[in-house]
Short mmCIF file of C-alpha atoms in Angstrom, two decimals:
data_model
loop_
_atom_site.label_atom_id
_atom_site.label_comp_id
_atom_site.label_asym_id
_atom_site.label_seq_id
_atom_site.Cartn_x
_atom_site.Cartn_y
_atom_site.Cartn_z
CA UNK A 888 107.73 -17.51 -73.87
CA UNK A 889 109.40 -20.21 -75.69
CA UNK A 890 112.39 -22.06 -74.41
CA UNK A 891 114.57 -20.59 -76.40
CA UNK A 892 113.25 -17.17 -77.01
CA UNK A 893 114.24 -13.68 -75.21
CA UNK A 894 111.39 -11.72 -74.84
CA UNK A 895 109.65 -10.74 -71.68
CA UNK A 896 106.33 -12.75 -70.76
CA UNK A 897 103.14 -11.54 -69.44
CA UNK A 898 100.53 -13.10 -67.43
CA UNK A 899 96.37 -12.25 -68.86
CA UNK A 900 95.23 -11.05 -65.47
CA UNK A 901 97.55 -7.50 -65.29
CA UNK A 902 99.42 -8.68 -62.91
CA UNK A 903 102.07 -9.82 -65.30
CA UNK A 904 101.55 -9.53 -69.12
CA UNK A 905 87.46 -17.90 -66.46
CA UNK A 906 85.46 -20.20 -66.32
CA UNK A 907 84.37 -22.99 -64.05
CA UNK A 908 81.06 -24.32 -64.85
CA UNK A 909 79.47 -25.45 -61.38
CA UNK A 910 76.42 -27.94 -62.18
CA UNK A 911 74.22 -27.97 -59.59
CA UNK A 912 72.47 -31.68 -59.02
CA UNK A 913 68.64 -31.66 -57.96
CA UNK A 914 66.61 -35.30 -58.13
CA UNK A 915 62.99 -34.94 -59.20
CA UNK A 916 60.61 -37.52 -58.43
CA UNK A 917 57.36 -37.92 -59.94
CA UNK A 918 55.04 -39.99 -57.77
CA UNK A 919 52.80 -42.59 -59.75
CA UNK A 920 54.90 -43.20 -62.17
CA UNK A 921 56.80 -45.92 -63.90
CA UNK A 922 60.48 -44.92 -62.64
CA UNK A 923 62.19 -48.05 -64.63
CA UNK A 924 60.39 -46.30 -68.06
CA UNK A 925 60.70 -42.61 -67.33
CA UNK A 926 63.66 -40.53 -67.45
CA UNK A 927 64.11 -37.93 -64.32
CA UNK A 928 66.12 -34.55 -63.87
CA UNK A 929 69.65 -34.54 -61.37
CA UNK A 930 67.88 -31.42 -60.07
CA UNK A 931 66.89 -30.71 -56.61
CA UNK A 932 64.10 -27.99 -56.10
CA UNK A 933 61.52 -26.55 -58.85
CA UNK A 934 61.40 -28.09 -61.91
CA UNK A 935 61.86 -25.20 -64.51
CA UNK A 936 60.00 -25.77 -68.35
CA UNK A 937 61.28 -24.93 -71.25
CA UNK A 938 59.34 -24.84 -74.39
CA UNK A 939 60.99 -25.61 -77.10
CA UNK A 940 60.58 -22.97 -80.26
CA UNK A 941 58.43 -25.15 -83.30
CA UNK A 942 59.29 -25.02 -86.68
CA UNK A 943 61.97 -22.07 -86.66
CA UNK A 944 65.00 -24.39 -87.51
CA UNK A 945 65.96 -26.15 -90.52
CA UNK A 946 68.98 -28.54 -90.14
CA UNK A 947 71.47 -27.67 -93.23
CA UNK A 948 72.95 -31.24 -92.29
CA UNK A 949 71.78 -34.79 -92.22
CA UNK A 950 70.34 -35.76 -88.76
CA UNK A 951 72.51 -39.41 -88.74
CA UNK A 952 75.48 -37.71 -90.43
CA UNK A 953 79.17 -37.95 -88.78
CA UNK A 954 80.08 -34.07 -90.45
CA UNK A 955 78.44 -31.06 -90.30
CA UNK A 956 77.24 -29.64 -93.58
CA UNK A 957 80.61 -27.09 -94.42
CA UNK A 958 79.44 -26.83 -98.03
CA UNK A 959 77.27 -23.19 -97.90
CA UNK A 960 78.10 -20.43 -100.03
CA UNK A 961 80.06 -19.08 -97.30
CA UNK A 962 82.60 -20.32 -94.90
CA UNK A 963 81.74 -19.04 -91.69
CA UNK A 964 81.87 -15.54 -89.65
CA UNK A 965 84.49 -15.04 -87.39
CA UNK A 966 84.69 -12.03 -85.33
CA UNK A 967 87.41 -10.98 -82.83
CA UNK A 968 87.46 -9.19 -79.73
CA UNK A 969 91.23 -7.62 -79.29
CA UNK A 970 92.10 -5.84 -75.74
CA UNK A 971 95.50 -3.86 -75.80
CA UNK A 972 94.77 -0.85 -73.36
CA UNK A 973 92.53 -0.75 -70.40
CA UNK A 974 90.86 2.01 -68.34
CA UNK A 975 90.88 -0.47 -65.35
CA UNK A 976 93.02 0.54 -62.34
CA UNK A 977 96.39 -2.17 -62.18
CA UNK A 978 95.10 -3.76 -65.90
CA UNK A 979 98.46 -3.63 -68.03
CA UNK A 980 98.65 -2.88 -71.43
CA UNK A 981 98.62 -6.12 -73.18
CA UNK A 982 101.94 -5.81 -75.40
CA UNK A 983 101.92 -8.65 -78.47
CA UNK A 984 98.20 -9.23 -79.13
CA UNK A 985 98.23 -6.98 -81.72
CA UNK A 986 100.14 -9.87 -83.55
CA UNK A 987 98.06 -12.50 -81.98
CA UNK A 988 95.31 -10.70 -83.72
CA UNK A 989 96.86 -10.12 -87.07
CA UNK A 990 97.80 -13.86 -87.10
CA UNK A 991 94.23 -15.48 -86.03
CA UNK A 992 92.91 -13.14 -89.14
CA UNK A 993 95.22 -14.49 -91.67
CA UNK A 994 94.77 -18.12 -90.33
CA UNK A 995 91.10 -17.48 -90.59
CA UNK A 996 90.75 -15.88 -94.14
CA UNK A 997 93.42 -18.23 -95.15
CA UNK A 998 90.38 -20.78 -94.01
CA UNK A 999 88.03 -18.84 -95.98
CA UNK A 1000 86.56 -16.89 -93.22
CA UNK A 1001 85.16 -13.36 -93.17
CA UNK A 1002 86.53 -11.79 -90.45
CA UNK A 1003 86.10 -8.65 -88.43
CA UNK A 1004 88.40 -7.26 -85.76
CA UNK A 1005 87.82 -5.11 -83.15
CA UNK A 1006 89.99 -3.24 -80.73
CA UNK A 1007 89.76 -1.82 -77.32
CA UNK A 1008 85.94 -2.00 -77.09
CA UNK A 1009 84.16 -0.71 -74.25
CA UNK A 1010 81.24 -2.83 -72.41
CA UNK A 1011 78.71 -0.78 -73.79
CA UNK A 1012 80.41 -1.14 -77.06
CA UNK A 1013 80.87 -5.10 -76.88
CA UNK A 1014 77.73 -5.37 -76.03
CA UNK A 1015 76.32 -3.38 -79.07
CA UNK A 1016 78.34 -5.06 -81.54
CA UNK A 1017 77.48 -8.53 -79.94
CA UNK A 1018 74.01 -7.80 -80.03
CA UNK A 1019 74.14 -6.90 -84.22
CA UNK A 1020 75.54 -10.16 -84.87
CA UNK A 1021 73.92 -12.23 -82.97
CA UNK A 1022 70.56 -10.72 -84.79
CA UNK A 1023 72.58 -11.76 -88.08
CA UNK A 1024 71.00 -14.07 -91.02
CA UNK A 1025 73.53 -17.32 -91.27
CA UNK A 1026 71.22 -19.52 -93.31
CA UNK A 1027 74.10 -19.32 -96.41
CA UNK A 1028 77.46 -19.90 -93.42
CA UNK A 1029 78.82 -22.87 -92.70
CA UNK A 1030 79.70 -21.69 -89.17
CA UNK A 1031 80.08 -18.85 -87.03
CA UNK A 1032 83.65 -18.34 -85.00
CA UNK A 1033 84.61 -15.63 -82.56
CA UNK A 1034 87.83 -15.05 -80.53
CA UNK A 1035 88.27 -12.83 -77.24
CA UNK A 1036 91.53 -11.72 -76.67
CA UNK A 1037 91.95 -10.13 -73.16
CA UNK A 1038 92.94 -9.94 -69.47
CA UNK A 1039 90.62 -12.11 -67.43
CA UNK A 1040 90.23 -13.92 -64.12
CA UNK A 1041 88.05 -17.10 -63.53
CA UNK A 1042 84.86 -16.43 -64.61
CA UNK A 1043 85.21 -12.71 -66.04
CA UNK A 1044 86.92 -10.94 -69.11
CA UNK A 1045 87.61 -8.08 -68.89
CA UNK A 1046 86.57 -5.07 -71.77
CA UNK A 1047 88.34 -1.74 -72.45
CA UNK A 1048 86.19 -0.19 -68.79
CA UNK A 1049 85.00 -3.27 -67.06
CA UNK A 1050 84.37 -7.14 -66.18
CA UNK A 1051 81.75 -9.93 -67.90
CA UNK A 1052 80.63 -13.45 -67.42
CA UNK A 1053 81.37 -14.86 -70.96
CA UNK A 1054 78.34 -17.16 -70.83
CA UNK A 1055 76.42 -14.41 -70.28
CA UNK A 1056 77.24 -11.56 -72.93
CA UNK A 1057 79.38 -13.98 -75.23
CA UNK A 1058 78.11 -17.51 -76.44
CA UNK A 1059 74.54 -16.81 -74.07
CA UNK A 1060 73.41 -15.27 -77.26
CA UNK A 1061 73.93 -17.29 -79.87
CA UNK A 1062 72.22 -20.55 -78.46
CA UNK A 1063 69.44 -22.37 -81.29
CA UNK A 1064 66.96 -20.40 -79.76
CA UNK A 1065 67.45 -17.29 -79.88
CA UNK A 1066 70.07 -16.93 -83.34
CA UNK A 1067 67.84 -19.46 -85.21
CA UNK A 1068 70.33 -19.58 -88.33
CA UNK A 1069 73.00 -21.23 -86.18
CA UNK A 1070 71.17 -23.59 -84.82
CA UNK A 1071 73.03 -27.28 -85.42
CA UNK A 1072 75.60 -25.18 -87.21
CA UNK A 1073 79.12 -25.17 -85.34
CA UNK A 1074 79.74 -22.12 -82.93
CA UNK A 1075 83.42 -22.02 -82.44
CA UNK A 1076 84.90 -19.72 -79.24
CA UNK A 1077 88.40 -19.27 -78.61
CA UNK A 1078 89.30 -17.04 -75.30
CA UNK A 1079 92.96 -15.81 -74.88
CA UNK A 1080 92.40 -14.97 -71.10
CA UNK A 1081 94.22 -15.78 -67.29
CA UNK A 1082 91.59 -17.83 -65.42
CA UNK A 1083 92.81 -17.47 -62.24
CA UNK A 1084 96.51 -16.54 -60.41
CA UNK A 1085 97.69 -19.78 -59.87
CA UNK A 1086 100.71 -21.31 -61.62
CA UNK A 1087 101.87 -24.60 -63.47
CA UNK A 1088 105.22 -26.13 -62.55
CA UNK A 1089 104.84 -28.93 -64.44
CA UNK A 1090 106.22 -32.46 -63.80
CA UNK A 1091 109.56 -33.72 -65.48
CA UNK A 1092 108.64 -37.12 -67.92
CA UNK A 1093 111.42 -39.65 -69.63
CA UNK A 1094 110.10 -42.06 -72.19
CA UNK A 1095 110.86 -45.51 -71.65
CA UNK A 1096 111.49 -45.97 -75.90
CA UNK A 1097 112.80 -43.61 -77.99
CA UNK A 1098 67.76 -36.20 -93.90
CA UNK A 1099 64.53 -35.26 -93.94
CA UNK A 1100 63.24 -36.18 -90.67
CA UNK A 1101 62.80 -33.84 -88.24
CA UNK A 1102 64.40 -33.83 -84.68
CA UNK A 1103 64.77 -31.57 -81.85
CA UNK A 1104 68.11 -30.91 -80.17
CA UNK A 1105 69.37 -28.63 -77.25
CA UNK A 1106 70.11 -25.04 -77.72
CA UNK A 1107 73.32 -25.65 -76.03
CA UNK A 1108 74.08 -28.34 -78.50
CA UNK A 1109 77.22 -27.45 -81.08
CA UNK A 1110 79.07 -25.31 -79.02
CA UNK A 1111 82.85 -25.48 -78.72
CA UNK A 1112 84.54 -22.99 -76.13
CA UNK A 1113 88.36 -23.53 -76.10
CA UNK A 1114 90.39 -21.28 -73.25
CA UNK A 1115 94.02 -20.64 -73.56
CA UNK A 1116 94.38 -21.84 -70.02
CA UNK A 1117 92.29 -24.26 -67.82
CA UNK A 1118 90.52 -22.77 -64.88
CA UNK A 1119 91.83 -20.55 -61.96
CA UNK A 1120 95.32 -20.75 -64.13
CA UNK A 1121 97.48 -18.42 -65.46
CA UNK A 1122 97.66 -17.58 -69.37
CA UNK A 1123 101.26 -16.90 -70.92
CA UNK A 1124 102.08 -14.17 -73.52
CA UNK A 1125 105.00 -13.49 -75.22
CA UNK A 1126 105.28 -9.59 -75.63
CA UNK A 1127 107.21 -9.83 -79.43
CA UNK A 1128 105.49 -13.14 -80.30
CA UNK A 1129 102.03 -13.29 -79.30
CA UNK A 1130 100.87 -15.99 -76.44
CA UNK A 1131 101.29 -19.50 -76.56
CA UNK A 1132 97.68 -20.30 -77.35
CA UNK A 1133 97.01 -17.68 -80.27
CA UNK A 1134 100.21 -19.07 -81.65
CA UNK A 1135 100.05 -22.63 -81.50
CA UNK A 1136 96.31 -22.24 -82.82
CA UNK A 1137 97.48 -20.31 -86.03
CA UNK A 1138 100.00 -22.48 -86.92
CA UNK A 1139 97.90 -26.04 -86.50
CA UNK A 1140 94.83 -23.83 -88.58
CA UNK A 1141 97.51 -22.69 -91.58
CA UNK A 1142 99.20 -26.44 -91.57
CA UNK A 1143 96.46 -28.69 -91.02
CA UNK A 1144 92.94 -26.51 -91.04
CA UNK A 1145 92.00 -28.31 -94.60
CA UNK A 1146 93.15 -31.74 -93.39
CA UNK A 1147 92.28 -32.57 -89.84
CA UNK A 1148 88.75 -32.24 -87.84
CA UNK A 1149 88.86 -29.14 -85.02
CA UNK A 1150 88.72 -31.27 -81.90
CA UNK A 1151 92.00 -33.33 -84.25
CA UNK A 1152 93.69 -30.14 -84.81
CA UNK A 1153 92.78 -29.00 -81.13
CA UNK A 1154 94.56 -31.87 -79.12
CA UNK A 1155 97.75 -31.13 -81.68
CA UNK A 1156 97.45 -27.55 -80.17
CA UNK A 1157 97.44 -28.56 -76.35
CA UNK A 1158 100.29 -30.70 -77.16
CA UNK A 1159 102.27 -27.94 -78.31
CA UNK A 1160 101.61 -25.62 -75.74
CA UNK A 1161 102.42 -28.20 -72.90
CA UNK A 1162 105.57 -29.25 -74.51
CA UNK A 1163 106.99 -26.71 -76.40
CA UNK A 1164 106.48 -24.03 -74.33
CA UNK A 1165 108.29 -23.01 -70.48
CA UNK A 1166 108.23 -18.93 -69.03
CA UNK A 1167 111.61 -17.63 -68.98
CA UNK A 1168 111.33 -15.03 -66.33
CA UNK A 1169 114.81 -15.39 -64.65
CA UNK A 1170 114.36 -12.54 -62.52
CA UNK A 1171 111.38 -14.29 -60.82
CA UNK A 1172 111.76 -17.65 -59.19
CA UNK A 1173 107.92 -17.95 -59.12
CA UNK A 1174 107.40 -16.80 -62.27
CA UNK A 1175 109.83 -18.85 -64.20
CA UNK A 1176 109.92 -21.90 -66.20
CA UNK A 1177 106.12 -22.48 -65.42
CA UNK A 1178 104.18 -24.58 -68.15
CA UNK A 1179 100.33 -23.87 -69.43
CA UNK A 1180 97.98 -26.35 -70.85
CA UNK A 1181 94.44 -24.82 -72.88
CA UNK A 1182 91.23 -26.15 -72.11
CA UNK A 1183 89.03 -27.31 -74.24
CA UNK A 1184 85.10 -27.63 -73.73
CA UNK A 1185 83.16 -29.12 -76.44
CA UNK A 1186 79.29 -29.55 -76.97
CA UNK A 1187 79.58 -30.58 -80.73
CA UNK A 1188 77.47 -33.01 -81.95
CA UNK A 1189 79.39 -34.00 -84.87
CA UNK A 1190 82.65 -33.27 -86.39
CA UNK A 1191 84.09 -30.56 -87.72
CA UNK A 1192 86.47 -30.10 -91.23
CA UNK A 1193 86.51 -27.46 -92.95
CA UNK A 1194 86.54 -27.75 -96.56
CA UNK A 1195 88.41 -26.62 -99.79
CA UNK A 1196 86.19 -23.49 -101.81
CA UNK A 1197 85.66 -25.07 -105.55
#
């Protein structure tokens, strides 16, 4: 919780109230050719093809430009995922994100967003939902935006009755090719979720001063995936207040989402979670005055401001 705030924190993983992306490096040689003119695959083993879809994309912004296009008729849809009660044996109820998710909509509409909650989904129910929007037409949005607010360990989430990769059931389906609207658009994720059990003292500091041209691009390309907490750490949550990240992120979107780029507006957000924030769980030596820092992982491919409605 804040420093100077009363409330009783909770860790995301149940315990008190992820993911590492492992890159494996292959070399693939291709005998008879000219190595000093021919680019080659970190990749050991097969060498896997992709072919590319033709034709299905149009790029709503300017191949050489520094901004994506955030001039459609529409702002962007955000959806969000909200987890207060679980069927899962030793998962806590997750008291506060109720207001986390009340906030995030206001900040969002406020942004000209349409947004749609949901609470307490099951997998089967995620899943279905997921599934209708990623099918969804977005030729006339700007961007598309989803949150995921829930327990979670490194590499899972957790739903209403049971665990999920993110990359798998989340972002997975909303790459270029297979939600064709989106593609070069900005896909924005923002996961409110423990990554792990392990804890952040934190280390004491004293300052020593008081177009028209057609181009293909990779259907991982404008992505941005921003955790509360980096991986195989604990995430903080205030039980009255919300957690840290939800409410550090809807104060920097209501004070500077209009004047500041998201990756900007982002790095203002980390700051204020590693600096304005300490647990204060005095009955718990381990527990208290521990710090948290979000983690940010971004694949955009230009920047992005959002922009006044006429």
């Amino acid at each position: 919780m804040e420093k100077n705030g009363n409330a009783d924190l909770k860790c995301e993983n149940g315990n008190y109230d992820t993911t590492t992306s492992n890159c494996s490096t292959q070399t693939t040689q291709i005998d008879g050719l000219n190595r000093s003119t021919m680019d080659t695959a970190d990749a050991f083993g097969s060498l896997f093809k992709s072919t590319p879809r033709q034709g299905d994309g149009i790029s709503s912004t300017d191949k050489e430009a520094w901004y994506y296009n955030m001039r459609h008729k529409n702002r962007g849809k955000a959806i969000i995922f909200n987890h207060e009660n679980f069927e899962i044996r030793d998962l806590k109820s997750r008291a506060g994100t109720g207001l986390d998710c009340f906030n995030l909509e206001s900040s969002l509409k406020k942004l000209g967003f349409d947004v749609t909650p949901y609470v307490d989904l099951t997998l089967d129910q995620l899943d279905k939902k997921l599934d209708h929007w990623a099918k969804e037409d977005y030729s006339q949005y700007d961007c598309f935006l989803m949150a995921v607010l829930s327990h979670g360990e490194q590499g899972i989430i957790y739903a209403k009755d049971g665990a999920y990769k993110p990359e798998d059931k989340l972002w997975g389906r909303f790459t270029g090719d297979k939600c064709v609207t989106l593609a070069g658009k900005p896909k924005l994720f923002f996961i409110q979720a423990c990554q792990g059990d392990r804890l952040d003292g934190g280390v004491s500091l004293r300052t020593q001063v008081d177009g028209s041209s057609s181009f293909k691009i990779p259907i991982y390309a404008d992505f941005l995936i921003a955790y509360s907490t980096i991986p195989g750490f604990y995430s903080w949550r205030n039980t009255q207040k919300g957690s840290w990240f939800m409410q550090a992120l809807c104060e920097a979107f209501d004070k500077y989402g209009f004047t500041l780029d998201l990756l900007t507006l982002l790095t203002f957000v980390n700051r204020k979670v590693a600096i304005e924030y300490e647990s204060n769980v005095p009955t718990n030596i381990y527990m208290h005055q521990q710090k948290q820092i979000p983690c940010i992982t971004s694949m955009l491919t230009r920047l992005v401001k959002f922009e006044k409605n006429d």
